[in-house]
Each structure stands twice: as C-alpha cells, then as structure tokens.
XYZ file of N, CA and C in Angstrom:
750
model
N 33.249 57.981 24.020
C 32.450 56.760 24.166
C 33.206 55.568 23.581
N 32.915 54.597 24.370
C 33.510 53.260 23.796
C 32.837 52.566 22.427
N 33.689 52.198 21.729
C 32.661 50.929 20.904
C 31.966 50.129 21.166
N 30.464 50.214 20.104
C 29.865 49.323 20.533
C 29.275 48.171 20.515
N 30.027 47.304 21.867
C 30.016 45.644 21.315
C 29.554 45.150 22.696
N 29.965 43.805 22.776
C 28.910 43.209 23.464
C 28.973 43.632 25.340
N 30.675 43.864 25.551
C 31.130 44.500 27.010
C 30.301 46.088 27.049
N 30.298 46.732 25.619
C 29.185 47.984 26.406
C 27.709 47.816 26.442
N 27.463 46.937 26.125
C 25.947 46.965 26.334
C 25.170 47.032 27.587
N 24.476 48.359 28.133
C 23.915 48.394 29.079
C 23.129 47.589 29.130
N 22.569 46.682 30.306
C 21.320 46.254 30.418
C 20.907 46.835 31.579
N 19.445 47.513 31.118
C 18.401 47.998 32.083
C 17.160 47.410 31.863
N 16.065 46.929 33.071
C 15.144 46.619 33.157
C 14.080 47.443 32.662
N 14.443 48.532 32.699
C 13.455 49.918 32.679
C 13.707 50.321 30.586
N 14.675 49.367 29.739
C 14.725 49.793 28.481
C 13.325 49.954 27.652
N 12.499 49.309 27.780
C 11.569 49.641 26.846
C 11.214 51.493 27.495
N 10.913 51.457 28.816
C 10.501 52.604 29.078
C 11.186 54.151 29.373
N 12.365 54.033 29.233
C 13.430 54.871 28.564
C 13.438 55.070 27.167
N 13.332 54.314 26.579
C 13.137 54.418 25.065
C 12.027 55.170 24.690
N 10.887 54.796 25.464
C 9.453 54.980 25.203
C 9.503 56.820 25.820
N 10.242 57.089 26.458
C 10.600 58.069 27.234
C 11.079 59.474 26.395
N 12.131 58.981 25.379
C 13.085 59.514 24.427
C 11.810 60.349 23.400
N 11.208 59.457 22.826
C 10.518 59.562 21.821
C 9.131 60.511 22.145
N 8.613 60.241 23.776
C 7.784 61.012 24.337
C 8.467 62.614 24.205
N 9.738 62.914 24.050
C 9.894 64.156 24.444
C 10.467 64.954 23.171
N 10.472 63.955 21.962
C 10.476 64.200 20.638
C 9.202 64.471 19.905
N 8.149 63.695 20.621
C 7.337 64.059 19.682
C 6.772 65.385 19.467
N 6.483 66.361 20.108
C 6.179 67.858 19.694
C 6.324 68.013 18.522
N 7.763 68.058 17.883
C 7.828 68.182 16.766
C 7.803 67.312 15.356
N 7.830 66.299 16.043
C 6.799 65.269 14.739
C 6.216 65.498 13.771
N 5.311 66.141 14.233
C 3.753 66.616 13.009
C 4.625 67.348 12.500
N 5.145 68.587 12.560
C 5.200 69.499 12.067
C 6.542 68.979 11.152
N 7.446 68.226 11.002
C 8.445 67.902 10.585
C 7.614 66.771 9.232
N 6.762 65.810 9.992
C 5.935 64.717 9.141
C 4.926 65.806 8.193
N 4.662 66.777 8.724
C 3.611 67.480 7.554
C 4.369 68.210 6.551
N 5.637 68.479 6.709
C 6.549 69.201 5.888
C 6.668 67.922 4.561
N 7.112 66.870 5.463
C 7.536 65.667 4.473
C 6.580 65.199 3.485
N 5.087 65.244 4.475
C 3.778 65.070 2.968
C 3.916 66.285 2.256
N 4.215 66.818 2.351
C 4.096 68.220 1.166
C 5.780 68.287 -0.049
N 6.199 67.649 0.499
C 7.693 68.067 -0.199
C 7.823 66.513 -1.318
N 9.203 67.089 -1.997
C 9.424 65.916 -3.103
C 10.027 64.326 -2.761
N 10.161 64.542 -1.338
C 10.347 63.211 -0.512
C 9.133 62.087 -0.330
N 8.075 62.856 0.024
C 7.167 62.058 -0.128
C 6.576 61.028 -1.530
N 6.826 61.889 -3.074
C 6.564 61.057 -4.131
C 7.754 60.003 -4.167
N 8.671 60.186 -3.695
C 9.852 59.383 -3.561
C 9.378 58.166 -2.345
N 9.022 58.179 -1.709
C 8.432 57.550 -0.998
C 7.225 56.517 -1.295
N 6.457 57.471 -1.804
C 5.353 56.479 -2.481
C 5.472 55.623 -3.472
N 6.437 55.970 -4.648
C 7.096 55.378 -5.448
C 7.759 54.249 -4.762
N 8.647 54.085 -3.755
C 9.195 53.183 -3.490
C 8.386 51.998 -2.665
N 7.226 52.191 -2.217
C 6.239 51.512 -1.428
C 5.695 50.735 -2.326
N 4.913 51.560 -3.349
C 3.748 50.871 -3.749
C 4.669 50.325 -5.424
N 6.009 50.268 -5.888
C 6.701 49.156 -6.454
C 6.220 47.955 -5.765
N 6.157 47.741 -4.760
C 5.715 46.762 -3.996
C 4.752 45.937 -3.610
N 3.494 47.191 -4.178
C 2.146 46.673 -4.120
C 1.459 46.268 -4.802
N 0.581 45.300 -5.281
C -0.601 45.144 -6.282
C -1.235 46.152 -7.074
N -0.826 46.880 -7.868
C -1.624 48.165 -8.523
C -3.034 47.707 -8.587
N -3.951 48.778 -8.317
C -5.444 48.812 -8.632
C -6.187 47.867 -7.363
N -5.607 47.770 -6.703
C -6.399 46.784 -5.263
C -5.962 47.426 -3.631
N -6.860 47.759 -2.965
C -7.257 48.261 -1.498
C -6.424 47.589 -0.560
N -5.776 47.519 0.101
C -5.012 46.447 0.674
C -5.502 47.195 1.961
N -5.466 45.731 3.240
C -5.272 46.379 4.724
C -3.871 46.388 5.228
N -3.180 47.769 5.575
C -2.097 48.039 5.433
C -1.530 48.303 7.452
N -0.903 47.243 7.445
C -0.305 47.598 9.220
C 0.948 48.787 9.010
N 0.843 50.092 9.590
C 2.149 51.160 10.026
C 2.506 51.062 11.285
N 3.622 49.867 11.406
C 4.166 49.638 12.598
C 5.158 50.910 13.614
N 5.065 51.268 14.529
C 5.966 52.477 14.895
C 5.650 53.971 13.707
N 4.342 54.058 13.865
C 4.149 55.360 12.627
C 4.241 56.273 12.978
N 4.957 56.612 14.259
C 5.094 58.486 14.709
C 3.997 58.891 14.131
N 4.432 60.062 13.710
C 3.399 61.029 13.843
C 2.469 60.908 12.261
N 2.727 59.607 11.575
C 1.775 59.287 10.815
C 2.243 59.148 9.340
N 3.439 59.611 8.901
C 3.924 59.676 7.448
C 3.299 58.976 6.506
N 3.508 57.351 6.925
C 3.463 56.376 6.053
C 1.942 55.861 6.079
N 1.546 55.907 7.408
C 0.150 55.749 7.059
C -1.006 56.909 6.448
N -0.684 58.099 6.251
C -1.361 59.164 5.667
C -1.172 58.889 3.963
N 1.080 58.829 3.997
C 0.784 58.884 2.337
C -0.047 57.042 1.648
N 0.012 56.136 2.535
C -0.471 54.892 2.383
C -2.172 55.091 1.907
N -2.915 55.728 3.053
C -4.561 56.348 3.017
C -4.385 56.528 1.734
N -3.942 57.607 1.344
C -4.505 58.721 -0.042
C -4.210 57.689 -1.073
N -3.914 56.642 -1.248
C -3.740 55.263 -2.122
C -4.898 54.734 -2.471
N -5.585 54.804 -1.221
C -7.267 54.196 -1.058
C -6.979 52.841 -0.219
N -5.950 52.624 0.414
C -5.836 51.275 1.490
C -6.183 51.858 2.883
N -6.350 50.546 3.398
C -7.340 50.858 4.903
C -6.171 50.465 5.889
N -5.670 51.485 6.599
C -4.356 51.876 7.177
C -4.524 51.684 8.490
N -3.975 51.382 9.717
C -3.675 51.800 10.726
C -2.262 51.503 11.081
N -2.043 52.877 11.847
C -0.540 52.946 12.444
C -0.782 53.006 13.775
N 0.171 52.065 14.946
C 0.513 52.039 15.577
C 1.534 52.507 16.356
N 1.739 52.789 17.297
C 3.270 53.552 18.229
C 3.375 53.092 19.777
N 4.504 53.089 20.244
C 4.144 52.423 21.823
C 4.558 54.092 22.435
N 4.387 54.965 22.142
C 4.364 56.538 22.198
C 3.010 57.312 22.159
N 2.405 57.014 23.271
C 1.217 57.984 23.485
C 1.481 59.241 22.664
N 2.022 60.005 22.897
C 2.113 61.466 22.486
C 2.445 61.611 21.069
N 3.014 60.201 20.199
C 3.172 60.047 18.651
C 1.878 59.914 18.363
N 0.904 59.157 18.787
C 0.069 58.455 18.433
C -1.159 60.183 18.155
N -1.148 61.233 19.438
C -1.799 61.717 19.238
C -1.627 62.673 18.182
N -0.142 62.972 17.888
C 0.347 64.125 17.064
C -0.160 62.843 15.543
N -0.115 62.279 15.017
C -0.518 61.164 14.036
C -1.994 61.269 13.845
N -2.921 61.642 14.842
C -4.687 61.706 14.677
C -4.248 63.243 14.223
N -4.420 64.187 15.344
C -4.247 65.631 14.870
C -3.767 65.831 13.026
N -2.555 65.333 12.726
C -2.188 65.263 11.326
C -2.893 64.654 10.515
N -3.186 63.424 10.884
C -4.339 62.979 9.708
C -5.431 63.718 9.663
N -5.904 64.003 10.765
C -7.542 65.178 10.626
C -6.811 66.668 10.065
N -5.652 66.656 10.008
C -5.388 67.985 9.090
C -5.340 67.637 7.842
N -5.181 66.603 7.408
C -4.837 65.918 5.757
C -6.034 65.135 5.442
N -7.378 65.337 6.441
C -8.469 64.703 5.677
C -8.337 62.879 5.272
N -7.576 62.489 6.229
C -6.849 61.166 6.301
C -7.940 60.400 6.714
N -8.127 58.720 6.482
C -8.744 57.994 6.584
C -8.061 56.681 7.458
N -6.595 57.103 7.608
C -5.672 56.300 8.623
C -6.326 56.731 9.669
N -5.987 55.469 10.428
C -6.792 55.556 12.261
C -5.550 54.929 12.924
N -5.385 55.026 14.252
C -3.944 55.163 15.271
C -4.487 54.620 16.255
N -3.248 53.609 16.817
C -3.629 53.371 18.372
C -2.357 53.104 19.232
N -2.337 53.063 20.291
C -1.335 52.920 20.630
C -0.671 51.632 21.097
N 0.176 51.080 20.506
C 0.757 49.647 20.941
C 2.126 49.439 20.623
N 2.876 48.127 21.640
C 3.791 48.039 21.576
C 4.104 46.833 20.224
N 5.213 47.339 19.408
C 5.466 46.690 18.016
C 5.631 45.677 18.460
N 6.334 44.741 19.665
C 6.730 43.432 19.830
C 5.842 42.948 20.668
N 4.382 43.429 20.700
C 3.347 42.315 21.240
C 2.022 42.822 20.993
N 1.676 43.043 19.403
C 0.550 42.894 18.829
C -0.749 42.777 19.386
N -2.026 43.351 19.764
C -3.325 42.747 19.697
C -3.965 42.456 18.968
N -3.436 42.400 17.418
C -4.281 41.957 16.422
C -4.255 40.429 16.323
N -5.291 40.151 15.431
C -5.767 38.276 15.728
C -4.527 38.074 14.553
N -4.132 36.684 14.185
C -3.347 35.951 13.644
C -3.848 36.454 12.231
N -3.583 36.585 11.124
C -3.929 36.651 9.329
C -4.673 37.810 9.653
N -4.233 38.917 10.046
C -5.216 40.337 9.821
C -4.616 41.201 8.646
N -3.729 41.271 8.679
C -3.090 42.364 7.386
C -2.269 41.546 5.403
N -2.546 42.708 4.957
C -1.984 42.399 3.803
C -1.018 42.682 3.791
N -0.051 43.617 4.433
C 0.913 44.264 4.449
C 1.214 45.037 5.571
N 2.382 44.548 6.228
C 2.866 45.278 7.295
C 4.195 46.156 6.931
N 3.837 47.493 7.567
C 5.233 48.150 7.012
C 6.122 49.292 7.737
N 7.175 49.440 8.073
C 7.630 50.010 9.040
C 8.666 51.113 8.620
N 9.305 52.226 9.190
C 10.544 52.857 8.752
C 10.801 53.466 10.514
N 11.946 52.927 10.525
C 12.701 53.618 12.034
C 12.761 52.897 12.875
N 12.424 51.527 12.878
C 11.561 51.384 13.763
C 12.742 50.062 14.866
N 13.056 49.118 13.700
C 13.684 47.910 14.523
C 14.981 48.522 15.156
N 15.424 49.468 15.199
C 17.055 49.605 15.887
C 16.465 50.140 16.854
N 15.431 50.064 17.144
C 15.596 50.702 18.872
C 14.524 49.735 19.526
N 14.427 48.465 19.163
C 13.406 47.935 19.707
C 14.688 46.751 20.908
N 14.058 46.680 21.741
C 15.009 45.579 23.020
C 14.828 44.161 22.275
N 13.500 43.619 21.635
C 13.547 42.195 21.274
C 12.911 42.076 19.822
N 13.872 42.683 18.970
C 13.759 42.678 17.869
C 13.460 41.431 16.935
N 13.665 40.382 17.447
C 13.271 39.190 16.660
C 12.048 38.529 17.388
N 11.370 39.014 18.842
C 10.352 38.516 18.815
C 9.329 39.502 18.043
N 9.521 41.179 17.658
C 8.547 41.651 17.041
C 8.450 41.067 15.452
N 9.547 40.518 14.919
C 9.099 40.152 13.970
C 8.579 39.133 13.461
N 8.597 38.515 14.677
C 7.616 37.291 14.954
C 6.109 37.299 14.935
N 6.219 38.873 15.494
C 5.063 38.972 15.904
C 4.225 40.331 14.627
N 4.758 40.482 13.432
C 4.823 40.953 12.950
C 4.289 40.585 11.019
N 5.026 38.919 11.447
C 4.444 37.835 10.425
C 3.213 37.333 11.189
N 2.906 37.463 12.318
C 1.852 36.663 12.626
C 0.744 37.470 12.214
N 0.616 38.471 12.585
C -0.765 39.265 12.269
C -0.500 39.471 10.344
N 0.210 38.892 9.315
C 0.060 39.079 7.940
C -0.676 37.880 7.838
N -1.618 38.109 6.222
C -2.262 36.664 6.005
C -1.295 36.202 4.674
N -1.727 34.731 4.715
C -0.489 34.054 4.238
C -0.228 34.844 2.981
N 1.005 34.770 2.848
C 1.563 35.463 1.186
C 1.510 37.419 1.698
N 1.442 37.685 2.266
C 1.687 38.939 3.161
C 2.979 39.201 2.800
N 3.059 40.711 2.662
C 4.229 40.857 2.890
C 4.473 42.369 3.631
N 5.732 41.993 3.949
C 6.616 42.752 5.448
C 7.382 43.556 4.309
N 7.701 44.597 4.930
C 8.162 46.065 4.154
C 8.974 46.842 5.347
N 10.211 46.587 5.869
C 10.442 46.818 7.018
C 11.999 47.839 6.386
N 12.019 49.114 6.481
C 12.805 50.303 6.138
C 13.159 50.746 7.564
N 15.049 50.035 7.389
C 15.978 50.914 8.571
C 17.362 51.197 8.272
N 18.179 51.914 9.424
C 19.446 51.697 8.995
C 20.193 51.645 10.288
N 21.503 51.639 9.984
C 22.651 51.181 11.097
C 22.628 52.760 11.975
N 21.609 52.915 12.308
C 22.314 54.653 12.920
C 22.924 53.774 14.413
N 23.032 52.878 14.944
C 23.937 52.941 16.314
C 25.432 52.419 15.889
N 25.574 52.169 14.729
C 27.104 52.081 14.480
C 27.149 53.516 13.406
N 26.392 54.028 13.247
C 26.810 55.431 11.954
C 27.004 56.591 12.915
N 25.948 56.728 13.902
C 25.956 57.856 14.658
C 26.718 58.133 15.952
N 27.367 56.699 16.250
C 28.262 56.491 17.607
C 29.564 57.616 17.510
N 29.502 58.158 19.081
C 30.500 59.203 19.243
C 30.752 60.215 18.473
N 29.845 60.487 17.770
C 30.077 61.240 16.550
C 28.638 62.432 16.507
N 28.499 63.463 17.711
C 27.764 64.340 18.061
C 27.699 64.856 16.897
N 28.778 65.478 16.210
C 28.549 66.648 15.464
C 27.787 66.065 14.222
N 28.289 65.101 13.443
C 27.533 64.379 12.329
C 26.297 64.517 12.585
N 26.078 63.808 13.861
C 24.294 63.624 14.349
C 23.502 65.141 14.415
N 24.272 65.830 14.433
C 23.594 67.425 14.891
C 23.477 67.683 13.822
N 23.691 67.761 12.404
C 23.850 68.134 10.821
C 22.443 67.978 10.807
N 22.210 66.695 10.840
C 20.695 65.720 10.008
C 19.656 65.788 10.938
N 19.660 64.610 11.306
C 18.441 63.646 11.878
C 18.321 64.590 13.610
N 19.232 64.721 13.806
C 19.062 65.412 15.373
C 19.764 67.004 15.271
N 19.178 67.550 14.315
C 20.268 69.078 14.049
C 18.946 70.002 15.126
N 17.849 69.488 15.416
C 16.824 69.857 16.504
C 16.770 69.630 18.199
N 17.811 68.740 18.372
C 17.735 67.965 19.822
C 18.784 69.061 20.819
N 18.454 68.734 21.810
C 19.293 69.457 22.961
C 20.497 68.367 23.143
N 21.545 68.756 23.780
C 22.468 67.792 23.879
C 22.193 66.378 24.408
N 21.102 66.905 25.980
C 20.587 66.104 26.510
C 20.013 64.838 25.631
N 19.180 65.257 24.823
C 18.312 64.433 23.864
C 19.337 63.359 22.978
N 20.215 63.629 22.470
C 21.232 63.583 21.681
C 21.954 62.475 22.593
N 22.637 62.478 23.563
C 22.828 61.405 25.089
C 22.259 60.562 25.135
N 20.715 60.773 24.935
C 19.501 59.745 25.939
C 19.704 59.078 24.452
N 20.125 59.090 23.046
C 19.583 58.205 22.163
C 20.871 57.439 21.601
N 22.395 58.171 22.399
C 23.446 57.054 22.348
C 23.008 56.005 23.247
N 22.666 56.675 24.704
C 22.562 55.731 25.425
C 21.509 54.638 25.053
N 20.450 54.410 23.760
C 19.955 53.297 23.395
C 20.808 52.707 22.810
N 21.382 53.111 22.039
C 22.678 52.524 21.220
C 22.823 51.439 22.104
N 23.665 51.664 23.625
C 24.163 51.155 24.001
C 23.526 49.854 24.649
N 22.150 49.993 24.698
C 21.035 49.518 26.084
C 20.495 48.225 24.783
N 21.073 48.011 23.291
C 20.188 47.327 22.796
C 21.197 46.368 21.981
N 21.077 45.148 21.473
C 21.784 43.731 21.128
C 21.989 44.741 20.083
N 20.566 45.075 19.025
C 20.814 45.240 17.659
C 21.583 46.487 17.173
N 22.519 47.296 17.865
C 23.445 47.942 17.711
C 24.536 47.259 17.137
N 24.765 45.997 17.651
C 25.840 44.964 17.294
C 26.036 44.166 16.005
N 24.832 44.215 15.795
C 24.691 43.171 14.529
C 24.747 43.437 13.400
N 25.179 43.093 12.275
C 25.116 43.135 10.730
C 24.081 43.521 9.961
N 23.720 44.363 9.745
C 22.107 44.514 9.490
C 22.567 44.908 7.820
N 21.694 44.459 6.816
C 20.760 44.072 7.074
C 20.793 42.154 7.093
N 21.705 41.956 6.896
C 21.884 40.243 7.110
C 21.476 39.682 8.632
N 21.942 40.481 9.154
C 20.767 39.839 10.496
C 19.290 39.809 10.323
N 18.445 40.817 10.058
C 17.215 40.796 9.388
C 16.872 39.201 8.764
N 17.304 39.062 7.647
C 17.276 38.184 6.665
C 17.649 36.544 7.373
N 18.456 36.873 8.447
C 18.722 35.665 8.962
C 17.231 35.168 9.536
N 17.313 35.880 10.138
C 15.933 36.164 11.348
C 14.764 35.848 10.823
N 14.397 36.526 9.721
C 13.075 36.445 8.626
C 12.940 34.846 8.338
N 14.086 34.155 7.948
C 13.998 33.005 7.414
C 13.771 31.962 8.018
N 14.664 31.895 9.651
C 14.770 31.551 10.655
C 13.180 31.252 11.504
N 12.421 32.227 10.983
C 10.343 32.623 11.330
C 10.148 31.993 10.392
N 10.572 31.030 9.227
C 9.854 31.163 8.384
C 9.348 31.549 7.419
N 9.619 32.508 6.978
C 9.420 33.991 6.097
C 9.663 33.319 4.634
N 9.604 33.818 3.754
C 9.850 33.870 2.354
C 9.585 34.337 1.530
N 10.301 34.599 0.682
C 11.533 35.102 -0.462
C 12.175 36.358 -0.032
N 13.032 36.227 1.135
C 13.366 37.436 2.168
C 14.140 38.076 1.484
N 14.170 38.954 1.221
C 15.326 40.217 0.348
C 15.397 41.637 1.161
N 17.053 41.969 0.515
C 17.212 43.388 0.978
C 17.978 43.922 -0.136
N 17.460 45.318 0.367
C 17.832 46.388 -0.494
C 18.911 47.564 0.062
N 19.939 47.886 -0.497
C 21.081 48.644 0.362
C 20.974 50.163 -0.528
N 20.052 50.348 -1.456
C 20.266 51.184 -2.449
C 19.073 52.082 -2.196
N 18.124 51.954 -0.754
C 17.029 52.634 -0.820
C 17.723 53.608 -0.224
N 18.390 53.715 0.499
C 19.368 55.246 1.052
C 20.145 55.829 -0.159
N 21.044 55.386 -1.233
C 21.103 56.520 -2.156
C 20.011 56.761 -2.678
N 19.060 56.259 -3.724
C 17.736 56.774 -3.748
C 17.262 57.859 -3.243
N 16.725 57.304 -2.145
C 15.862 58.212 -1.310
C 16.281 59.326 -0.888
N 17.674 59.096 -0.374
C 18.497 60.202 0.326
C 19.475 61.105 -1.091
N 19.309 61.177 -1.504
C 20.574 61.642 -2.873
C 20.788 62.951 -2.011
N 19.451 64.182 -2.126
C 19.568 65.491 -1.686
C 20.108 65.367 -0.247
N 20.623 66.109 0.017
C 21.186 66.716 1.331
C 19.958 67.761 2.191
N 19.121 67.230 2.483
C 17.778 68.226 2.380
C 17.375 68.347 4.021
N 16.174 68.569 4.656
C 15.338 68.582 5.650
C 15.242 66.961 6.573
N 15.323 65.824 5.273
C 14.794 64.718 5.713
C 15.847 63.884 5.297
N 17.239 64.645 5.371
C 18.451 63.408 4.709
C 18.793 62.586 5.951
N 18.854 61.384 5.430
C 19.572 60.022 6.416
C 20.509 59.449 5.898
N 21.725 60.142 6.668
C 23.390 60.246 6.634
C 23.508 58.702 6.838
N 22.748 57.875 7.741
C 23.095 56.588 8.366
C 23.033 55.257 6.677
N 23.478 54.280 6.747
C 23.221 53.828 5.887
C 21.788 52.548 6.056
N 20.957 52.867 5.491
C 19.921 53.138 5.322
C 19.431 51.362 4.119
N 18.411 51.317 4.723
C 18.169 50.114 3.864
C 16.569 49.366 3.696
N 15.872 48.696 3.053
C 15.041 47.885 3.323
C 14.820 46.141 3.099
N 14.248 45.869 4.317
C 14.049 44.283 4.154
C 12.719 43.743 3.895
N 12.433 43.112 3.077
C 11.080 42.535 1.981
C 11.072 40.632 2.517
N 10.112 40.518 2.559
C 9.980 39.088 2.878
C 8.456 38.784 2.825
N 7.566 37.532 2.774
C 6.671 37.236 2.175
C 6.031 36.049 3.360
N 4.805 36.087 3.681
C 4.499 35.252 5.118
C 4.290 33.880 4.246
C-alpha cells in the first residue's frame, strides 16, 4: 500500500455507508468484548480518567457519542449520570441495549449519525467520545455539531488516536491487538477507510485543537499520555496506535 496523503485518498460517495457497513459486521462481537472490559482492571482505569474531569458529587447529562456496544455509557450510568449513547450502527446500538439490560444499566441508545445531531442546541453537560473521529468523512462539521448540543461551559471529552498512520500497511501489527479477531477481508475494508478519509492526513492531536478553537471552543487541551496510562499492559484491550485525548469547554 501506498502512503497516506492527499494523491491516495479515495473519494467515494457511498463513504459514510461503507464505513457504516464495516462496523455493521463487527458488531457481533462488541458486547461480548465491551462486557469483558466492564468487568476487568481497564475499566477502573477508565473511570478514573473520565470523571478527573467531572464535578464530584453532581448528576450530569452525559452525551456517548459513537458508543458501540455501550462501554462508556454503562461505566458513565453506574456514576448516577443520565447517559445516552448514540451510534450511526444499527446493530451497535442494539448489542449496547442487550448489554446495558445485562448490567442493570440506566443508559438508553439510539441510533444517530455523530455529524448531524437531533438534539436541540444546550442539551448536554458533557459530551464524550472514544474511537470515534478517525473514521468520521466530516470531522469538523461533527464537532460543530457536537459543541452545539453542550450547554454553555460544557465540556467535550473526545478520546482517539492516529490508527490510519499507526496501522497503515502493517497487517501483522494490526492482527496482534485491536483486529487479532477480523478476517483478512475485515482488516482491508478498514485500510480502505484509512484511505477514503482527509483525517488520516492530519496531525492529530493539533488538528483537533485547531478545529476546537477555530468553533469557538475553550480552554482546548490535549493529552498524549492517556495511551501510556491506559495502555501500559499488553492485555485484551491494548491500543498499540498512539492514542490520545482532546478536552475543550463550550
């Protein structure tokens, strides 16, 4: 495979629904991978790193943008905040109800696309995401659209990393970790987003931060240290990619 810059970038009309496609045929194993993760020592690692973030002792309404099969909005629930996660993945969305009604969850799911919201303008206290912006086609209008539904002084909690420059041409790496489950096929269909999307190209997380500020946003920060953290073990749920989060304030 070639590098990837701006001469490989596929453009297809059909990208959101190829994408949307990928993830349809991943999800099966979702739950069962996301219910491993609420039970294991990843998850207090997780919660720890969230709710540094949050107001101790207060209910917040919490947006889980792109929540697969429910992680963040389940360990978010058991906090006592009033959760919903979203997915533009029918089949995430349902493996995400099923799991929460196995965990006695109070998160509720629907299905929508991250870069065009139906919620009204100032609905959330906190919007928060992991996985989510490197595979989106118009990544700076979702986060447009992303500050719009926070109420003022909101803040965005948005956890990703470079996997289309970490994981490029480089099957076997990808087969270790994050895709040591996929058929080759599968493994193909998610270079080929690599290729089909701008934000493969860009500097992340300084593109983020550009972008955030650029909306408006403030006191935009990133963090490059939530992947050693989080990731130290070599485990079930390690992310080889380098890994990061971006914080910003409506």
């Amino acid at each position: 495979m070639t590098q990837i810059n701006a001469k490989s970038i596929i453009r297809r009309d059909d990208a959101k629904g190829f994408i949307e496609d990928y993830w349809t045929k991943r999800a099966p194993k979702f739950k069962a991978l996301r219910r491993e993760e609420l039970q294991s020592e990843k998850m207090k690692l997780w919660q720890e790193e969230i709710c540094r973030h949050l107001p101790s002792h207060e209910s917040l309404k919490i947006l889980d943008i792109g929540c697969g099969a429910g992680f963040f909005s389940i360990l978010l629930a058991r906090q006592g905040h009033d959760v919903t996660g979203i997915d533009l993945t029918e089949s995430m969305v349902r493996e995400a109800v099923e799991l929460a009604n196995e965990m006695h969850s109070s998160a509720r799911f629907m299905t929508m696309d991250a870069e065009c919201l139906s919620f009204p303008d100032d609905t959330f206290d906190v919007v928060v995401s992991r996985n989510v912006t490197w595979n989106l086609p118009h990544p700076e209008q979702a986060y447009a659209e992303w500050l719009r539904v926070l109420k003022a002084g909101g803040l965005l909690l948005n956890y990703d990393a470079e996997y289309g420059k970490y994981h490029h041409g480089d099957f076997q790496r990808e087969a270790v970790y994050a895709h040591k489950d996929l058929t080759e096929d599968l493994v193909e269909q998610c270079h080929q987003i690599y290729h089909m999307l701008d934000i493969s190209m860009y500097e992340r997380p300084r593109w983020d931060l550009e972008i955030l500020q650029k909306l408006g946003a403030k006191n935009c920060t990133a963090d490059i240290s939530v992947g050693p953290r989080l990731y130290a073990q070599k485990d079930r749920f390690y992310a080889p990619a380098p890994f990061f989060g971006v914080f910003a304030r409506k």
